[in-house]
Short mmCIF file of C-alpha atoms in Angstrom, two decimals:
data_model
loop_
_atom_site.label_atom_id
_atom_site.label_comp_id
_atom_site.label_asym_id
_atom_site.label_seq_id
_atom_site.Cartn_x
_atom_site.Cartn_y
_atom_site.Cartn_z
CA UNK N 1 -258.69 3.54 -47.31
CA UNK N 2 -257.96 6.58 -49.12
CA UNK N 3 -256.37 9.04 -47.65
CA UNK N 4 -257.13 12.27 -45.92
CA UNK N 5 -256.73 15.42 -47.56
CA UNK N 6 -254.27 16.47 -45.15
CA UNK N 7 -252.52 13.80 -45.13
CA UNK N 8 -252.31 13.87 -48.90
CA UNK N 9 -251.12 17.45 -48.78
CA UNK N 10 -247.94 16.86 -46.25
CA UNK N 11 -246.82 13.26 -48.59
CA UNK N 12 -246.77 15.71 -51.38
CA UNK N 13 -244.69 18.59 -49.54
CA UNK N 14 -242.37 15.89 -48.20
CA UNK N 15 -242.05 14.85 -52.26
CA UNK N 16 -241.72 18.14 -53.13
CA UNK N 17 -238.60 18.98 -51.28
CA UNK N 18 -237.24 15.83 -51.22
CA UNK N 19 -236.89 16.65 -55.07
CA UNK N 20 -236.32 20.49 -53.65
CA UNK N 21 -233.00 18.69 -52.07
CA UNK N 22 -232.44 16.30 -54.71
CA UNK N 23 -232.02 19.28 -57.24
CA UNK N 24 -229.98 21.25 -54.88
CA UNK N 25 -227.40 18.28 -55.03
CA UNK N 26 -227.17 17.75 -58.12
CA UNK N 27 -227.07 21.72 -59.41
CA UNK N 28 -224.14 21.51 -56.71
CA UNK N 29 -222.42 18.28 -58.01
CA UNK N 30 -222.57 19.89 -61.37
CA UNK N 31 -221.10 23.15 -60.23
CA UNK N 32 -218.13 21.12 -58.55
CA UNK N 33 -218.09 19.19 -61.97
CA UNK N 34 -217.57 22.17 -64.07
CA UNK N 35 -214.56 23.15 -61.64
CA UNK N 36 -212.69 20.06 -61.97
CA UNK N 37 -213.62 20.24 -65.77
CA UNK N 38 -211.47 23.62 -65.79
CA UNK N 39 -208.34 22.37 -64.06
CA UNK N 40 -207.38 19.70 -67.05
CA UNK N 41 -204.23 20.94 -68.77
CA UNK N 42 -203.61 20.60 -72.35
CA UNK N 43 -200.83 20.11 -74.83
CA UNK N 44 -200.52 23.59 -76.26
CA UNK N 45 -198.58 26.44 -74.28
CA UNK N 46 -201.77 28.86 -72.96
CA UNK N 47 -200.79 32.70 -72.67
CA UNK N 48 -199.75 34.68 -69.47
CA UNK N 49 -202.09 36.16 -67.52
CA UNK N 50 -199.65 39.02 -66.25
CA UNK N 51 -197.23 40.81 -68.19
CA UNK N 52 -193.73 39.35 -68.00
CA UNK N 53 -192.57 42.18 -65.47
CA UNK N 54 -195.50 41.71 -63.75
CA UNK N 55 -193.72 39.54 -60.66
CA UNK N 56 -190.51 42.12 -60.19
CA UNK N 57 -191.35 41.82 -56.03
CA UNK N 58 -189.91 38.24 -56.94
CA UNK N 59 -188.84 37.37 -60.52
CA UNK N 60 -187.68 40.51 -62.94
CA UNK N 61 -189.40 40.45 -66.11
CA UNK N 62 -185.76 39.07 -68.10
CA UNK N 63 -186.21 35.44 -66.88
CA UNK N 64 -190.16 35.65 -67.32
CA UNK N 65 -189.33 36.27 -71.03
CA UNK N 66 -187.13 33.84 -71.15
CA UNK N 67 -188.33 31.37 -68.93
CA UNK N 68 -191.83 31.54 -70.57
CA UNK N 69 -191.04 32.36 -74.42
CA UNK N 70 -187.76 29.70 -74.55
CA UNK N 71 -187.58 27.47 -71.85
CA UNK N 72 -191.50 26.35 -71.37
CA UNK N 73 -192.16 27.07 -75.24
CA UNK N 74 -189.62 24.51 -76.20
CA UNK N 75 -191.62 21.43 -73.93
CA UNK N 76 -194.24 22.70 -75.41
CA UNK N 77 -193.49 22.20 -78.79
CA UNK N 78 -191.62 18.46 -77.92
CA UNK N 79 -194.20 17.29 -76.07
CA UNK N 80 -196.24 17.58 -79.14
CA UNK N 81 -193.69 16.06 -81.35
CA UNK N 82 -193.59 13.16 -78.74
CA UNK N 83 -197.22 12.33 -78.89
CA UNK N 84 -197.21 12.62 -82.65
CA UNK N 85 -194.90 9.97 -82.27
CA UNK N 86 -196.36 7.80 -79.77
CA UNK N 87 -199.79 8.28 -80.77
CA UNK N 88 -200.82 9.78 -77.74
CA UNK N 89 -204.41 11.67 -78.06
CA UNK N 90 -204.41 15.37 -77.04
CA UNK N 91 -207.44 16.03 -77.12
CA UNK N 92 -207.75 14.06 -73.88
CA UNK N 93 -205.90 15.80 -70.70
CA UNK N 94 -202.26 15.72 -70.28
CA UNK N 95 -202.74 14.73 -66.98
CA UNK N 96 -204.20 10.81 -67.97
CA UNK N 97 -200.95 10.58 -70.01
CA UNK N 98 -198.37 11.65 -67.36
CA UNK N 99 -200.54 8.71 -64.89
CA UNK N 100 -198.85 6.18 -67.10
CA UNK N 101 -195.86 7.76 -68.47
CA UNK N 102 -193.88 4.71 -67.27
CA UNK N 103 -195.55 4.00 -70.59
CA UNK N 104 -193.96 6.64 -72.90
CA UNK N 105 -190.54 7.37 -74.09
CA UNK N 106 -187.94 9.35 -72.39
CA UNK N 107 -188.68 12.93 -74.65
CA UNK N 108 -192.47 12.26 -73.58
CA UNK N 109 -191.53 12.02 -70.05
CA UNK N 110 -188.96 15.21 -69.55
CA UNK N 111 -191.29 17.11 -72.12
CA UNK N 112 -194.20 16.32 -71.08
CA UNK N 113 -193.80 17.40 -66.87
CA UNK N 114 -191.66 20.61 -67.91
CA UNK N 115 -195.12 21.48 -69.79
CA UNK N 116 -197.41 20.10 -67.29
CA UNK N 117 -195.22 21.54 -64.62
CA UNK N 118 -194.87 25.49 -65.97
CA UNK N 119 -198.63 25.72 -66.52
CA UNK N 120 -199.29 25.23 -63.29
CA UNK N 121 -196.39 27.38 -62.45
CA UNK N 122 -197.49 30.39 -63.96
CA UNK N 123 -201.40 30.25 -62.59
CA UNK N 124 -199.89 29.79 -58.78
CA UNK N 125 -198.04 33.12 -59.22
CA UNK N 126 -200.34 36.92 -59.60
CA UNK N 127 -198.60 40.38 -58.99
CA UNK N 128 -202.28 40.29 -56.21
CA UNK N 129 -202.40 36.71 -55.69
CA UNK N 130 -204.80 37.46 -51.99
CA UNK N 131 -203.61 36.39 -48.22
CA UNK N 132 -203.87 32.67 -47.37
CA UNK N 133 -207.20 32.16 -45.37
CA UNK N 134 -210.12 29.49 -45.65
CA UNK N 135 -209.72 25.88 -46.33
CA UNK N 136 -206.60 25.45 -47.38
CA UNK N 137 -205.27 27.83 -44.37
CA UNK N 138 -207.23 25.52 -42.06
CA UNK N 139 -205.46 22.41 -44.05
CA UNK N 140 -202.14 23.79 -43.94
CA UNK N 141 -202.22 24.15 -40.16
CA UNK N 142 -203.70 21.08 -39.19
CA UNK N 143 -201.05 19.40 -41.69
CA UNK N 144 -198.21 21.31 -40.42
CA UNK N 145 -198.76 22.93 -37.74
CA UNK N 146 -198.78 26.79 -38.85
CA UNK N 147 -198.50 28.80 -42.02
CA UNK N 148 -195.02 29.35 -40.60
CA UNK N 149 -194.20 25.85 -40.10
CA UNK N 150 -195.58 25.16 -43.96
CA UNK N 151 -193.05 27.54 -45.74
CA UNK N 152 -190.33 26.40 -43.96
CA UNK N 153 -191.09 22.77 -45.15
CA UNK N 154 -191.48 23.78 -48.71
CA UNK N 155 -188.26 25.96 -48.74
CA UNK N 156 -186.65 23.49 -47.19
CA UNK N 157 -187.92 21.09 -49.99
CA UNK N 158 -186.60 23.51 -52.26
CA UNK N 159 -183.33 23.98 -51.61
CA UNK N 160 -182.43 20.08 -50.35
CA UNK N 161 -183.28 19.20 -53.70
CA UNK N 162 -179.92 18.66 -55.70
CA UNK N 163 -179.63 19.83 -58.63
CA UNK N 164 -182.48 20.70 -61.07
CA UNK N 165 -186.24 20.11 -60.20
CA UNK N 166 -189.25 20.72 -58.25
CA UNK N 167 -190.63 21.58 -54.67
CA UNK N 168 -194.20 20.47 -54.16
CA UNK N 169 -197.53 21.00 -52.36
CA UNK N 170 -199.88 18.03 -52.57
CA UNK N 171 -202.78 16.48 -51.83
CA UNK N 172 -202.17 12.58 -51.16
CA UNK N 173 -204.61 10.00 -52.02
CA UNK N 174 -206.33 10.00 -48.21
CA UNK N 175 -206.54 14.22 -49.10
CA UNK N 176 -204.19 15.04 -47.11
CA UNK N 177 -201.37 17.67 -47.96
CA UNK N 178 -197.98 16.65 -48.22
CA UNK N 179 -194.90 18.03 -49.14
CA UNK N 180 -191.67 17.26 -51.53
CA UNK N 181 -189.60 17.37 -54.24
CA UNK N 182 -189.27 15.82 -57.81
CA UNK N 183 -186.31 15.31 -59.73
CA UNK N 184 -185.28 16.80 -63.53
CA UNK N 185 -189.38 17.78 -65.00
CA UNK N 186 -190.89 14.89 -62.63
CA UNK N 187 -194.46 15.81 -60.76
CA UNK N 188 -196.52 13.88 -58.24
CA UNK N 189 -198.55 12.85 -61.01
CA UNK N 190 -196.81 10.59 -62.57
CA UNK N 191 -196.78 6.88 -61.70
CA UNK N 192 -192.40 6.92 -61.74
CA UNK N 193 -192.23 9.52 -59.76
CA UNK N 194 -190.96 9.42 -55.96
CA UNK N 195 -193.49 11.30 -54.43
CA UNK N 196 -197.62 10.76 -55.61
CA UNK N 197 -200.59 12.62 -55.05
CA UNK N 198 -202.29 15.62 -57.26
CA UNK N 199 -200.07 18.80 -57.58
CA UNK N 200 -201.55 22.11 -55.60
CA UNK N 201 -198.28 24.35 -56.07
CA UNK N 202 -195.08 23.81 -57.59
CA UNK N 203 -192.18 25.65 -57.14
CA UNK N 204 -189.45 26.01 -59.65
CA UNK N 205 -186.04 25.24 -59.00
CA UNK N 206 -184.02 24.99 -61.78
CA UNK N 207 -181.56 27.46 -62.19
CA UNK N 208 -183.03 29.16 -65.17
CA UNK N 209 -185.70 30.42 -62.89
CA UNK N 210 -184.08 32.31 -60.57
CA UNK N 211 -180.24 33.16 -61.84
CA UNK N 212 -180.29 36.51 -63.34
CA UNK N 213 -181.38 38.21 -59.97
CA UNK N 214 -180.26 35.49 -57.48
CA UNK N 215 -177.13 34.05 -59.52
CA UNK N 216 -176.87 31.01 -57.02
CA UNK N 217 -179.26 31.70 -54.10
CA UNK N 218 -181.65 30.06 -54.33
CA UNK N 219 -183.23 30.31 -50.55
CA UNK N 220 -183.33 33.89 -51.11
CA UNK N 221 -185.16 33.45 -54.65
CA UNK N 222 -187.59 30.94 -52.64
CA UNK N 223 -188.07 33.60 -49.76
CA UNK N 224 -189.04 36.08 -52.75
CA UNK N 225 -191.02 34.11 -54.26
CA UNK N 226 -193.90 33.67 -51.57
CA UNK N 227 -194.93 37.17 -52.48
CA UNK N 228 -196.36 36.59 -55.51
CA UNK N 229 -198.08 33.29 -54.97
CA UNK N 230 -201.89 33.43 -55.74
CA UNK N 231 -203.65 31.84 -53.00
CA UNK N 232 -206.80 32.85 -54.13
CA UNK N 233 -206.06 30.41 -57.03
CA UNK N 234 -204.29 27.81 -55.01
CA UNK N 235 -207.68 27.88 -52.40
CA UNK N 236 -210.48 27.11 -55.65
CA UNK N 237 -207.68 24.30 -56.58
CA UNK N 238 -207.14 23.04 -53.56
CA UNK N 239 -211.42 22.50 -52.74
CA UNK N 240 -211.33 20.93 -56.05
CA UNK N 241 -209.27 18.26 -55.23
CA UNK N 242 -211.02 17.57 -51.36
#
């Protein structure tokens, strides 16, 4: 029998916004696809965002020069020479590499975390980076315990780790943040390294970041530091990931 004419009319407005929906998911799955499609980092060194003096409440603008235009130039410029070498392809992201660097040669390795490792760097610090609020507030807390509770971690992170290397914010593979430290250029990325999960914020600890100002204090270079990060960066990162 065919059917009614009402009937016919409410099957066709439950089609019509079931595709109504259907397009609403997908025009969102494609917005969250061209997020994640800007986070990829590449093989060449991009520019500062801020000028190099631009983070005096923390870092004076004589390391940022240097720090930026020597230190992060040069694994710049050997990471490339590696994967020249190796045969790596850079026009995919630096991040598939450094998944299987257990792969790779020692210069790829070192090289290829200092660059992955200062590009992140210098888009988690702004001279207005915003107040911690949102998701990743509401993370942090139920992860450890208070904002308060957080920074102490990561400091503490930061200055147990002997030597040279790297205090981290992560997200695990259950999405849940961690925190820890890294060795020499090592990152959470990479499949050698002793912590593993995808990077939110890294914090710099090798004494070329911090020694001009803070010579060997490094707690008090950490305590600075929180004052330029840019959590209104860090939160679009962070929902990227979860």
């Amino acid at each position: 029998m065919a059917p009614s004419r009402r009937e016919f009319l409410v099957t066709s407005a439950k089609a019509g916004l079931g595709l109504a929906i259907g397009s609403s998911l997908a025009s969102c799955a494609g917005a969250q696809k061209a997020l994640v499609l800007k986070e990829p980092t590449g093989y060449k060194q991009e520019p500062l965002h801020y000028a190099y003096n631009a983070l005096e409440a923390a870092i004076d603008a004589r390391t940022m020069e240097l720090h930026y235009s020597k230190h992060a130039a040069a694994y710049a410029n050997n990471l490339n020479d590696a994967a020249k070498a190796e045969g790596v392809d850079t026009s995919k992201p630096l991040e598939d590499a450094l998944r299987n660097v257990s792969k790779r040669s020692a210069k790829f390795r070192n090289n290829g975390g200092g660059h992955y490792n200062h590009e992140l760097y210098w888009k988690t610090m702004s001279p207005a980076g915003g107040t911690l609020d949102g998701p990743l507030a509401s993370a942090i807390t139920a992860s450890f315990g208070s904002d308060e509770a957080f920074r102490k971690q990561f400091a503490d992170a930061g200055t147990g780790r002997f030597g040279s290397g790297w205090a981290w914010l992560y997200v695990d593979n259950d999405k849940k943040l961690r925190i820890g430290s890294t060795p020499n250029q090592d990152n959470p990325l990479m499949d050698v390294a002793e912590i593993h999960g995808q990077p939110l914020l890294g914090l710099d600890v090798w004494e070329h970041a911090y020694y001009l100002r803070y010579q060997n204090k490094r707690a008090d270079y950490i305590a600075n530091w929180w004052k330029v990060v840019n959590w209104n960066y860090l939160q679009q990162r962070y929902q990227n990931f979860v």
